[in-house]
Coordinates of C-alpha atoms and ligand atoms in Angstrom, one line a residue:
M21 CA -18.5 -183.7 72.4
T22 CA -20.5 -186.7 73.8
F23 CA -19.6 -190.3 73.2
G24 CA -22.5 -190.7 70.8
E25 CA -21.4 -187.8 68.7
A26 CA -17.8 -189.1 68.6
A27 CA -19.1 -192.5 67.5
G28 CA -21.1 -190.8 64.7
I29 CA -18.1 -188.9 63.4
L30 CA -15.9 -192.0 63.6
L31 CA -18.5 -193.8 61.6
V32 CA -18.1 -191.3 58.7
L33 CA -14.3 -191.6 59.0
Q34 CA -14.5 -195.4 59.0
T35 CA -16.7 -195.3 55.8
G36 CA -14.3 -193.0 54.1
L37 CA -11.3 -195.3 54.9
L38 CA -13.1 -198.4 53.7
A39 CA -14.0 -196.7 50.4
R40 CA -10.4 -195.7 49.9
I41 CA -9.1 -199.2 50.7
I42 CA -11.5 -200.9 48.3
N43 CA -10.8 -198.4 45.6
A44 CA -7.1 -198.9 45.9
V45 CA -7.4 -202.7 45.9
I46 CA -9.9 -203.1 43.0
F47 CA -9.1 -200.2 40.7
H48 CA -5.4 -199.6 41.3
H49 CA -4.4 -203.2 42.0
S50 CA -2.5 -201.9 44.9
A51 CA -0.2 -204.3 46.9
V52 CA -1.0 -204.9 50.5
G53 CA 2.2 -203.2 51.7
P54 CA 1.4 -199.6 50.9
L55 CA -2.1 -200.1 52.2
L56 CA -1.0 -201.1 55.7
P57 CA -1.3 -197.6 57.2
L58 CA -4.8 -197.4 55.8
F59 CA -5.7 -200.8 57.3
A60 CA -4.2 -199.8 60.6
A61 CA -6.1 -196.5 60.6
A62 CA -9.4 -198.3 59.7
L63 CA -8.9 -200.8 62.6
G64 CA -8.0 -198.0 65.0
V65 CA -11.2 -196.1 64.0
I66 CA -13.3 -199.2 64.4
A67 CA -11.9 -199.8 67.9
L68 CA -12.4 -196.2 68.9
R69 CA -15.9 -196.3 67.6
A70 CA -16.6 -199.4 69.6
A71 CA -15.2 -197.7 72.7
A72 CA -17.3 -194.6 72.1
T73 CA -20.4 -196.7 71.6
I74 CA -19.8 -198.5 74.9
G75 CA -19.2 -195.2 76.6
A76 CA -22.4 -193.7 75.2
R77 CA -24.5 -196.7 76.4
R78 CA -23.0 -196.6 79.8
T79 CA -23.6 -192.9 80.3
A80 CA -27.1 -193.2 79.0
A81 CA -27.9 -196.2 81.3
S82 CA -26.5 -194.5 84.4
C83 CA -28.3 -191.2 83.5
A84 CA -31.6 -193.2 83.2
A85 CA -30.9 -195.0 86.5
R86 CA -30.3 -191.7 88.3
V87 CA -33.4 -190.0 87.0
K88 CA -35.5 -193.1 87.9
N89 CA -34.0 -193.1 91.4
Q90 CA -34.8 -189.5 91.9
L91 CA -38.3 -189.8 90.7
R92 CA -39.0 -192.9 92.8
A93 CA -37.6 -191.0 95.8
A94 CA -39.9 -188.1 95.0
C95 CA -42.9 -190.5 94.8
V96 CA -42.0 -192.1 98.1
A97 CA -41.6 -188.7 99.7
R98 CA -45.0 -187.7 98.2
I99 CA -46.6 -190.9 99.6
E100 CA -45.1 -190.1 103.0
G101 CA -46.2 -186.5 102.8
M102 CA -49.8 -187.5 102.0
G103 CA -50.1 -189.5 105.2
P104 CA -52.5 -192.3 105.9
L105 CA -55.7 -190.2 105.9
A106 CA -55.2 -188.9 102.3
L107 CA -53.8 -192.3 101.1
A108 CA -57.0 -194.0 102.3
G109 CA -58.8 -192.2 99.5
T110 CA -56.4 -193.4 96.8
R111 CA -56.0 -196.8 95.1
A112 CA -52.8 -198.6 96.1
G113 CA -52.6 -200.1 92.6
E114 CA -52.5 -196.7 91.0
I115 CA -49.8 -195.5 93.3
A116 CA -47.8 -198.7 92.6
H117 CA -48.4 -198.2 88.9
V118 CA -47.0 -194.7 88.9
T119 CA -44.0 -195.5 91.2
V120 CA -43.0 -198.6 89.4
D121 CA -44.3 -198.9 85.8
A122 CA -44.6 -195.2 84.9
V123 CA -41.1 -194.4 86.1
E124 CA -39.8 -197.5 84.3
A125 CA -41.3 -196.2 81.1
L126 CA -38.9 -193.3 81.2
D127 CA -35.9 -195.7 80.9
A128 CA -36.1 -196.3 77.2
Y129 CA -36.7 -192.6 76.6
I130 CA -33.7 -191.4 78.5
A131 CA -31.3 -194.3 77.8
K132 CA -32.2 -194.8 74.1
Y133 CA -34.3 -192.1 72.6
L134 CA -32.5 -189.0 73.8
P135 CA -28.9 -190.2 72.8
Q136 CA -30.3 -191.3 69.4
R137 CA -31.9 -187.9 68.9
A138 CA -28.5 -186.3 69.7
I139 CA -26.9 -188.5 67.1
A140 CA -29.7 -188.0 64.6
T141 CA -29.2 -184.2 64.8
L142 CA -25.5 -184.5 64.2
L143 CA -24.7 -187.5 62.0
P144 CA -26.9 -186.8 58.9
F145 CA -25.5 -183.3 58.7
T146 CA -21.9 -184.6 59.0
I147 CA -22.6 -187.0 56.2
L148 CA -24.2 -184.3 54.1
A149 CA -21.2 -182.0 54.7
V150 CA -18.9 -184.7 53.4
V151 CA -21.2 -185.9 50.5
F152 CA -22.0 -182.5 49.0
P153 CA -18.4 -181.5 48.1
L154 CA -17.9 -185.0 46.6
D155 CA -21.1 -185.0 44.6
W156 CA -23.8 -182.4 45.0
I157 CA -26.4 -184.4 43.0
S158 CA -26.4 -187.3 45.5
G159 CA -26.4 -184.8 48.3
L160 CA -29.5 -183.2 46.9
V161 CA -31.3 -186.5 46.6
L162 CA -30.5 -187.3 50.3
V163 CA -31.8 -183.9 51.4
L164 CA -35.0 -184.0 49.4
T165 CA -36.0 -187.5 50.4
A166 CA -35.1 -186.9 54.1
V167 CA -37.7 -184.1 54.1
F168 CA -40.4 -186.7 53.9
L169 CA -39.3 -188.5 57.1
P170 CA -40.3 -185.9 59.7
V171 CA -43.5 -185.1 57.8
S172 CA -44.6 -188.7 57.9
M173 CA -43.4 -189.1 61.5
I174 CA -45.4 -186.1 62.6
V175 CA -48.6 -187.2 60.9
I176 CA -48.4 -190.7 62.3
G177 CA -46.9 -189.7 65.6
D178 CA -49.8 -187.4 66.6
Q179 CA -52.3 -190.2 66.2
A180 CA -50.1 -192.6 68.1
H181 CA -49.5 -190.1 70.9
E182 CA -53.2 -189.8 71.6
R183 CA -53.7 -193.6 71.6
N184 CA -50.7 -194.0 73.8
Q185 CA -52.2 -191.7 76.4
R186 CA -55.4 -193.7 76.4
L187 CA -53.3 -196.9 76.7
W188 CA -51.6 -195.6 79.8
A189 CA -54.7 -194.3 81.4
R190 CA -56.3 -197.7 80.9
L191 CA -53.3 -199.5 82.2
A192 CA -53.3 -197.5 85.4
L193 CA -57.0 -198.2 85.9
M194 CA -56.4 -201.9 85.3
S195 CA -53.6 -202.2 87.8
G196 CA -55.6 -200.4 90.4
R197 CA -58.6 -202.6 89.8
F198 CA -56.6 -205.8 89.8
L199 CA -54.9 -205.0 93.1
D200 CA -58.3 -204.1 94.6
V201 CA -59.7 -207.5 93.6
L202 CA -56.6 -209.3 94.9
Q203 CA -56.8 -207.6 98.3
G204 CA -60.5 -208.2 98.6
L205 CA -60.3 -211.7 97.3
S206 CA -62.1 -213.2 100.4
T207 CA -64.9 -210.6 100.2
V208 CA -65.2 -211.2 96.4
R209 CA -65.6 -215.0 97.1
I210 CA -67.9 -214.7 100.0
F211 CA -70.4 -212.6 97.9
G212 CA -70.0 -215.0 94.9
A213 CA -68.7 -212.2 92.8
A214 CA -65.6 -214.1 91.6
R215 CA -67.0 -214.9 88.2
R216 CA -68.2 -211.3 87.6
E217 CA -64.8 -209.9 88.6
T218 CA -63.0 -212.5 86.4
A219 CA -65.2 -211.4 83.5
E220 CA -64.4 -207.8 84.3
I221 CA -60.7 -208.3 84.4
E222 CA -60.9 -210.3 81.2
R223 CA -62.8 -207.5 79.5
A224 CA -60.3 -204.9 80.7
S225 CA -57.4 -207.0 79.5
R226 CA -59.1 -207.5 76.1
E227 CA -59.6 -203.8 75.7
H228 CA -56.0 -203.2 76.7
R229 CA -54.9 -205.7 74.1
V230 CA -56.9 -204.1 71.3
L231 CA -55.5 -200.7 72.2
T232 CA -52.0 -202.0 72.4
M233 CA -52.4 -203.6 69.0
S234 CA -53.7 -200.4 67.5
V235 CA -50.7 -198.5 68.9
L236 CA -48.4 -201.2 67.5
R237 CA -50.0 -201.0 64.1
L238 CA -49.3 -197.4 64.0
A239 CA -45.7 -198.0 65.1
F240 CA -45.3 -200.6 62.3
L241 CA -46.8 -198.3 59.8
S242 CA -44.4 -195.5 60.7
S243 CA -41.4 -197.8 60.6
F244 CA -42.6 -199.1 57.2
M245 CA -42.8 -195.6 55.9
L246 CA -39.3 -194.9 57.1
E247 CA -38.0 -198.1 55.5
L248 CA -39.7 -197.3 52.2
I249 CA -38.5 -193.7 52.0
S250 CA -34.9 -194.7 52.8
A251 CA -34.9 -197.6 50.4
V252 CA -36.2 -195.5 47.5
S253 CA -33.7 -192.7 48.3
I254 CA -30.7 -195.1 48.4
A255 CA -31.9 -196.7 45.1
I256 CA -32.1 -193.3 43.4
V257 CA -28.6 -192.4 44.6
A258 CA -27.3 -195.8 43.4
V259 CA -28.9 -195.5 40.0
I260 CA -27.7 -192.0 39.4
S261 CA -24.1 -192.8 40.5
G262 CA -24.2 -196.0 38.6
F263 CA -25.0 -194.3 35.3
R264 CA -22.3 -191.7 35.8
L265 CA -19.8 -194.4 36.7
L266 CA -20.7 -196.1 33.4
H267 CA -20.2 -192.9 31.4
G268 CA -17.0 -192.2 33.3
T269 CA -18.2 -188.9 34.6
M270 CA -17.7 -190.0 38.2
A271 CA -14.8 -191.6 40.0
F272 CA -15.4 -194.9 41.9
S273 CA -14.1 -193.8 45.3
P274 CA -16.6 -191.0 46.0
A275 CA -19.4 -193.0 44.5
Y276 CA -18.6 -195.9 46.7
F277 CA -18.3 -193.7 49.8
I278 CA -21.7 -192.2 49.1
L279 CA -23.3 -195.6 48.7
L280 CA -21.8 -196.8 52.0
A281 CA -22.8 -193.5 53.8
A282 CA -26.4 -193.3 52.5
P283 CA -27.8 -196.2 54.5
E284 CA -26.1 -194.8 57.6
Y285 CA -27.6 -191.5 56.9
F286 CA -31.1 -193.0 57.0
L287 CA -30.3 -195.5 59.7
T288 CA -29.9 -192.9 62.3
L289 CA -33.2 -191.3 61.4
R290 CA -34.9 -194.7 61.1
T291 CA -33.7 -195.8 64.6
L292 CA -35.0 -192.5 65.9
G293 CA -38.3 -193.3 64.3
T294 CA -38.5 -196.8 65.9
L295 CA -37.6 -195.3 69.2
Y296 CA -40.2 -192.6 68.8
H297 CA -42.9 -194.7 70.5
S298 CA -40.7 -194.8 73.6
R299 CA -40.8 -191.0 73.7
M300 CA -44.6 -191.0 73.4
E301 CA -44.9 -193.6 76.1
A302 CA -42.5 -191.6 78.3
M303 CA -44.6 -188.5 77.8
S304 CA -47.8 -190.2 78.9
A305 CA -46.0 -191.8 81.8
A306 CA -44.4 -188.5 82.8
E307 CA -47.8 -186.8 82.8
Q308 CA -49.1 -189.4 85.2
I309 CA -46.0 -189.0 87.5
Q310 CA -46.3 -185.2 87.5
E311 CA -50.0 -185.4 88.3
F312 CA -49.2 -187.7 91.2
L313 CA -46.4 -185.6 92.5
E314 CA -48.3 -182.4 92.3
G315 CA -51.7 -183.9 92.8
G316 CA -54.3 -182.2 95.0
S317 CA -54.1 -183.2 98.6
S318 CA -55.3 -181.5 101.8
F319 CA -51.8 -181.9 103.1
T320 CA -48.7 -180.0 102.0
A321 CA -45.3 -180.6 103.6
A322 CA -44.4 -177.9 106.1
P323 CA -41.5 -175.6 105.6
R324 CA -38.2 -176.7 107.1
G325 CA -38.5 -175.4 110.6
S326 CA -35.6 -174.4 112.8
V327 CA -37.5 -175.4 115.9
R328 CA -36.0 -178.4 117.6
I329 CA -38.0 -180.6 119.9
T330 CA -36.6 -180.6 123.4
R331 CA -37.4 -183.9 124.9
P332 CA -40.0 -184.4 126.2
P333 CA -42.0 -181.4 125.0
A334 CA -45.1 -179.7 126.3
I335 CA -48.1 -180.0 124.0
A336 CA -50.9 -177.5 123.9
F337 CA -54.2 -177.7 121.9
R338 CA -55.8 -174.2 121.7
E339 CA -59.3 -174.0 120.5
V340 CA -58.7 -176.6 117.8
V341 CA -61.5 -177.0 115.2
F342 CA -61.4 -179.9 112.8
S343 CA -63.8 -181.7 110.5
Y344 CA -63.2 -184.3 107.8
G345 CA -65.2 -182.2 105.3
G346 CA -68.6 -183.2 106.7
A347 CA -69.7 -182.9 110.3
P348 CA -67.3 -181.2 112.7
V349 CA -65.3 -183.6 114.9
L350 CA -63.4 -181.2 117.1
T351 CA -65.2 -178.0 118.0
G352 CA -62.7 -175.8 119.8
L353 CA -60.8 -178.4 121.8
S354 CA -58.3 -177.1 124.3
L355 CA -55.9 -179.3 126.2
R356 CA -52.5 -178.6 127.8
I357 CA -50.1 -181.5 128.5
A358 CA -47.0 -180.8 130.5
P359 CA -43.6 -182.1 129.5
G360 CA -43.4 -185.8 130.4
E361 CA -47.0 -185.8 131.5
R362 CA -49.0 -189.0 130.7
V363 CA -52.6 -188.3 129.7
A364 CA -55.2 -190.9 129.1
L365 CA -57.9 -189.7 126.7
T366 CA -61.3 -191.4 126.9
G367 CA -64.7 -190.8 125.6
P368 CA -67.4 -192.6 123.5
S369 CA -66.7 -194.1 120.2
G370 CA -66.7 -191.5 117.5
A371 CA -65.8 -188.7 119.9
G372 CA -62.7 -187.8 117.9
K373 CA -60.0 -189.5 120.1
S374 CA -58.2 -191.0 117.1
T375 CA -58.5 -187.7 115.3
V376 CA -56.6 -186.0 118.1
L377 CA -53.7 -188.4 117.5
S378 CA -53.9 -187.9 113.7
L379 CA -53.5 -184.2 114.2
L380 CA -50.5 -184.8 116.4
N381 CA -49.0 -187.1 113.8
R382 CA -49.7 -184.4 111.2
F383 CA -51.7 -186.7 109.0
A384 CA -54.3 -183.9 108.7
R385 CA -54.3 -180.2 109.2
L386 CA -56.6 -178.5 111.7
Q387 CA -58.9 -175.8 110.3
Q388 CA -58.8 -173.4 113.2
G389 CA -56.9 -173.0 116.4
T390 CA -53.3 -174.2 117.0
I391 CA -51.4 -177.1 118.4
E392 CA -48.2 -175.9 120.0
I393 CA -45.1 -178.0 120.8
D394 CA -43.1 -176.2 123.4
G395 CA -44.8 -173.0 122.4
A396 CA -44.0 -173.4 118.6
P397 CA -46.8 -174.2 116.1
L398 CA -46.7 -177.9 115.1
E399 CA -46.6 -177.0 111.4
S400 CA -43.4 -175.0 111.9
L401 CA -41.5 -178.2 112.9
D402 CA -39.7 -180.3 110.4
M403 CA -42.0 -183.2 109.7
G404 CA -39.4 -185.8 109.5
E405 CA -37.7 -184.7 112.7
W406 CA -41.0 -184.5 114.5
R407 CA -42.1 -188.0 113.5
Q408 CA -38.7 -189.3 114.4
G409 CA -39.4 -188.3 118.0
V410 CA -42.9 -189.7 118.1
A411 CA -43.9 -193.3 118.7
W412 CA -47.4 -194.1 117.5
L413 CA -49.5 -197.1 117.9
P414 CA -52.5 -196.9 115.6
Q415 CA -55.9 -198.3 116.4
R416 CA -55.5 -200.8 113.5
P417 CA -51.8 -201.2 113.0
T418 CA -50.4 -202.3 109.7
L419 CA -48.4 -205.5 109.5
F420 CA -46.5 -206.6 106.5
H421 CA -45.8 -209.9 104.8
G422 CA -42.8 -211.4 106.5
T423 CA -42.0 -212.8 109.9
V424 CA -43.0 -211.5 113.3
R425 CA -39.3 -210.5 113.7
D426 CA -39.3 -208.4 110.5
N427 CA -42.4 -206.7 111.6
I428 CA -41.0 -205.8 115.0
R429 CA -37.7 -204.6 113.5
L430 CA -39.6 -201.9 111.7
G431 CA -39.4 -200.0 114.9
R432 CA -35.7 -199.6 114.5
G433 CA -33.8 -200.8 111.4
G434 CA -30.6 -201.9 113.1
A435 CA -32.2 -203.6 116.2
S436 CA -30.3 -206.7 117.4
E437 CA -31.9 -210.0 118.0
A438 CA -31.8 -209.5 121.8
D439 CA -33.5 -206.1 121.4
I440 CA -36.2 -207.6 119.3
A441 CA -36.8 -210.4 121.8
R442 CA -36.9 -208.0 124.7
A443 CA -39.4 -205.7 122.8
A444 CA -41.6 -208.7 122.1
A445 CA -41.5 -209.7 125.7
L446 CA -42.3 -206.2 127.0
A447 CA -45.3 -206.0 124.6
R448 CA -46.4 -209.5 125.8
A449 CA -46.1 -210.6 122.2
D450 CA -43.6 -213.3 123.1
E451 CA -46.2 -216.1 123.0
I452 CA -45.9 -215.8 119.2
P453 CA -42.5 -217.2 117.9
L454 CA -40.4 -214.5 116.2
D455 CA -40.1 -216.7 113.2
A456 CA -43.8 -217.1 112.7
P457 CA -44.9 -216.0 109.3
V458 CA -47.2 -213.0 109.0
G459 CA -49.4 -212.6 105.9
E460 CA -50.1 -209.4 104.1
S461 CA -52.0 -206.9 106.4
G462 CA -51.3 -209.2 109.4
Q463 CA -53.3 -212.2 108.1
G464 CA -52.9 -215.3 110.3
L465 CA -52.8 -213.3 113.5
S466 CA -55.6 -212.2 115.8
T467 CA -56.3 -208.5 116.2
G468 CA -54.9 -208.6 119.7
Q469 CA -51.7 -210.3 118.5
A470 CA -51.3 -207.9 115.7
Q471 CA -51.6 -205.0 118.0
R472 CA -49.1 -206.4 120.5
I473 CA -46.5 -206.9 117.7
A474 CA -47.1 -203.3 116.6
L475 CA -46.6 -202.3 120.2
A476 CA -43.4 -204.2 120.4
R477 CA -42.1 -201.9 117.6
L478 CA -42.4 -198.9 119.9
F479 CA -40.2 -200.5 122.5
L480 CA -37.3 -200.4 120.0
R481 CA -37.6 -196.7 119.7
S482 CA -36.5 -193.9 122.1
P483 CA -39.3 -191.5 121.6
S484 CA -40.0 -188.2 123.4
V485 CA -43.7 -188.4 122.6
V486 CA -45.8 -191.5 122.7
L487 CA -49.3 -191.8 121.1
L488 CA -51.2 -195.0 121.8
D489 CA -54.6 -195.7 120.3
E490 CA -56.6 -198.3 122.3
P491 CA -53.6 -200.5 123.0
T492 CA -55.5 -203.0 125.1
A493 CA -58.8 -203.0 123.3
H494 CA -58.6 -206.5 121.9
L495 CA -57.0 -208.2 124.9
D496 CA -58.4 -210.3 127.7
A497 CA -58.3 -208.8 131.2
V498 CA -55.1 -210.6 132.2
S499 CA -53.1 -209.7 129.1
A500 CA -54.5 -206.2 129.2
A501 CA -53.1 -205.8 132.7
L502 CA -49.7 -207.0 131.6
V503 CA -49.6 -204.7 128.6
T504 CA -50.7 -201.8 130.7
E505 CA -47.7 -202.5 133.0
S506 CA -45.3 -202.5 130.0
I507 CA -46.8 -199.3 128.7
K508 CA -46.1 -197.6 132.0
E509 CA -42.5 -198.6 131.4
L510 CA -42.5 -197.5 127.7
T511 CA -44.0 -194.1 128.5
R512 CA -41.8 -193.2 131.5
G513 CA -40.5 -189.7 130.9
C514 CA -42.3 -189.3 127.6
T515 CA -45.1 -186.8 126.9
T516 CA -47.9 -189.3 126.4
V517 CA -51.5 -189.5 125.0
L518 CA -53.1 -192.8 125.5
V519 CA -56.5 -193.3 124.0
T520 CA -58.7 -195.8 125.7
H521 CA -62.2 -196.5 126.6
R522 CA -61.2 -198.9 129.4
P523 CA -60.7 -197.1 132.7
E524 CA -58.3 -199.9 133.8
A525 CA -55.9 -199.0 130.9
A526 CA -55.5 -195.6 132.4
A527 CA -53.7 -197.0 135.4
G528 CA -50.3 -195.4 135.7
M529 CA -51.3 -192.4 133.7
D530 CA -51.1 -189.0 135.4
R531 CA -54.5 -187.7 134.3
L532 CA -57.6 -189.0 132.7
V533 CA -59.3 -186.6 130.3
V534 CA -62.8 -187.2 129.0
M535 CA -63.8 -186.1 125.5
G536 CA -67.3 -185.5 124.2
G537 CA -69.1 -183.2 121.8
G538 CA -65.8 -182.2 120.1
V539 CA -64.3 -180.7 123.3
I540 CA -62.7 -181.8 126.6
E541 CA -65.6 -182.4 129.0
G542 CA -63.6 -182.9 132.1
T543 CA -60.7 -184.4 134.0
L544 CA -60.6 -187.3 136.4
T545 CA -57.8 -188.8 138.4
P546 CA -57.2 -192.4 137.4
Ligands
LIG20 N1 -60.8 -190.5 107.5 C1 -62.0 -190.0 107.9 N2 -62.9 -189.5 107.0 C2 -64.1 -189.0 107.3 N3 -64.6 -189.1 108.6 C3 -63.8 -189.7 109.5 C4 -62.5 -190.2 109.2 N4 -62.0 -190.7 110.4 C5 -62.9 -190.5 111.3 N5 -64.0 -189.9 110.8 C6 -65.2 -189.5 111.6 O1 -64.8 -188.6 112.6 C7 -65.4 -188.9 113.8 C8 -64.4 -189.1 114.9 O2 -63.6 -190.3 114.6 P1 -62.5 -190.8 115.5 O3 -61.5 -189.8 115.8 O4 -61.9 -192.1 114.8 O5 -63.2 -191.2 116.8 P2 -62.8 -192.1 118.0 O6 -61.4 -192.5 117.8 O7 -63.0 -191.3 119.2 O8 -63.7 -193.3 118.0 C9 -66.3 -190.1 113.6 O9 -67.6 -189.6 113.4 C10 -65.8 -190.7 112.3 O10 -66.9 -191.2 111.6
LIG21 MG1 -60.5 -194.3 117.5

């Protein structure tokens, strides 16, 4: 038996005891002495019921918290699995809405609605089971009137469900749009579109309000129906019992018990009715979550592989063909990199150099050919383990709101202050104070500074594979030379692919490979 069910049964017990006490005091003029055991029992039952209620709330809350945690973890895993290429095609606001709001909407359903439903399926029957033997007429009235409750709930509920779904779809759209506008605020201002966007947000909010009100109207209507039905039913029971009491055909004690129990009988159903909207909300939210978790993406997580990366591994591209859907980018590219070999990859802009790194990061899947890591297909490796061993500097690295220190520490969570300072120095990022604030997406920093902070992250890791995308592209010649020195240090003993279109950056690399036309065109010695 659950806490909630125990509380329900204790409630019936408590009502029975109260009816007996009042009956004894009023009609039998009983002294307090003989009633003491009854009082004690009533107090005991009340205390137990309080304990059971607390227990029920606690369990419900912790269940809800667990479910929310698991769902959020699944969402985060999904976001990770999608990778940056697929994510670029989604709205950040929508993802945030699903992971935060939609998951939160399940809370009321799990913590309140489900326990109440369990009680509502037990308590009314328990009350009926006690009432019928006492007085079948009152029992019949309770049963007959209760039949109207589900009917009215279903009629109203269907309507409300449909509106709720529309409400949630609208809300998701609105969050996405709002975030877009916020992120592009400077662009919006530059093009003088602020007023139009404000009007747009205003319109969306207004629509949202109207829809919310219509959902609420339905909710109020349904709770009004519930109130009305239960009030009428209790009145009928009271009148029938009253007349029979008057004629002396019914004893006071059962009549009083029935009058006390009847409101409780309807209260459980009514509470369920008021919580019904949280169920509808949760259903709509759950659909969105499911859609997101199962949503179509070009990328699916690889099976857990048993292949472990020996460090540093050999990497072999064999006849790799890849396109982003449109024109082909790689058309049968083959490249073998020996363990610990450092390769500089160069070629004109748009040649597909960054794409080669994306494939190695498993952000996208090749369409033909294979990439082998120590002879095993890249897809057969556990993705988490593979990425653990890879240090990647993107062409446009992401910096987060916080300090320079926070951003460098992303390289390794537990890094000490000394490690961070050393990493900053190695990446030649130490002209920026570690305490300097960084805005969202690296605002307040130059592109070159942002890239060196991102590079500093890599010095905190101990990778077996290093992938660098134009690490010196935004630096002056002097800084570039210094960073190139540091990179030589970073990549020592690691299988390395360094993308660059500056020949100087290839200094210290073992081989310079030139890309063009979707294949490797040739090899030079740096
Ligand atoms: N996410 C993407 N979606 C569609 N096309 C892309 C995407 N990323 C790159 N491309 C296209 O693929 C080609 C190769 O891009 P990229 O690998 O970034 O070249 P590189 O790094 O050598 O300049 C380019 O023509 C580019 O327009
Ligand atoms: Mg590139």
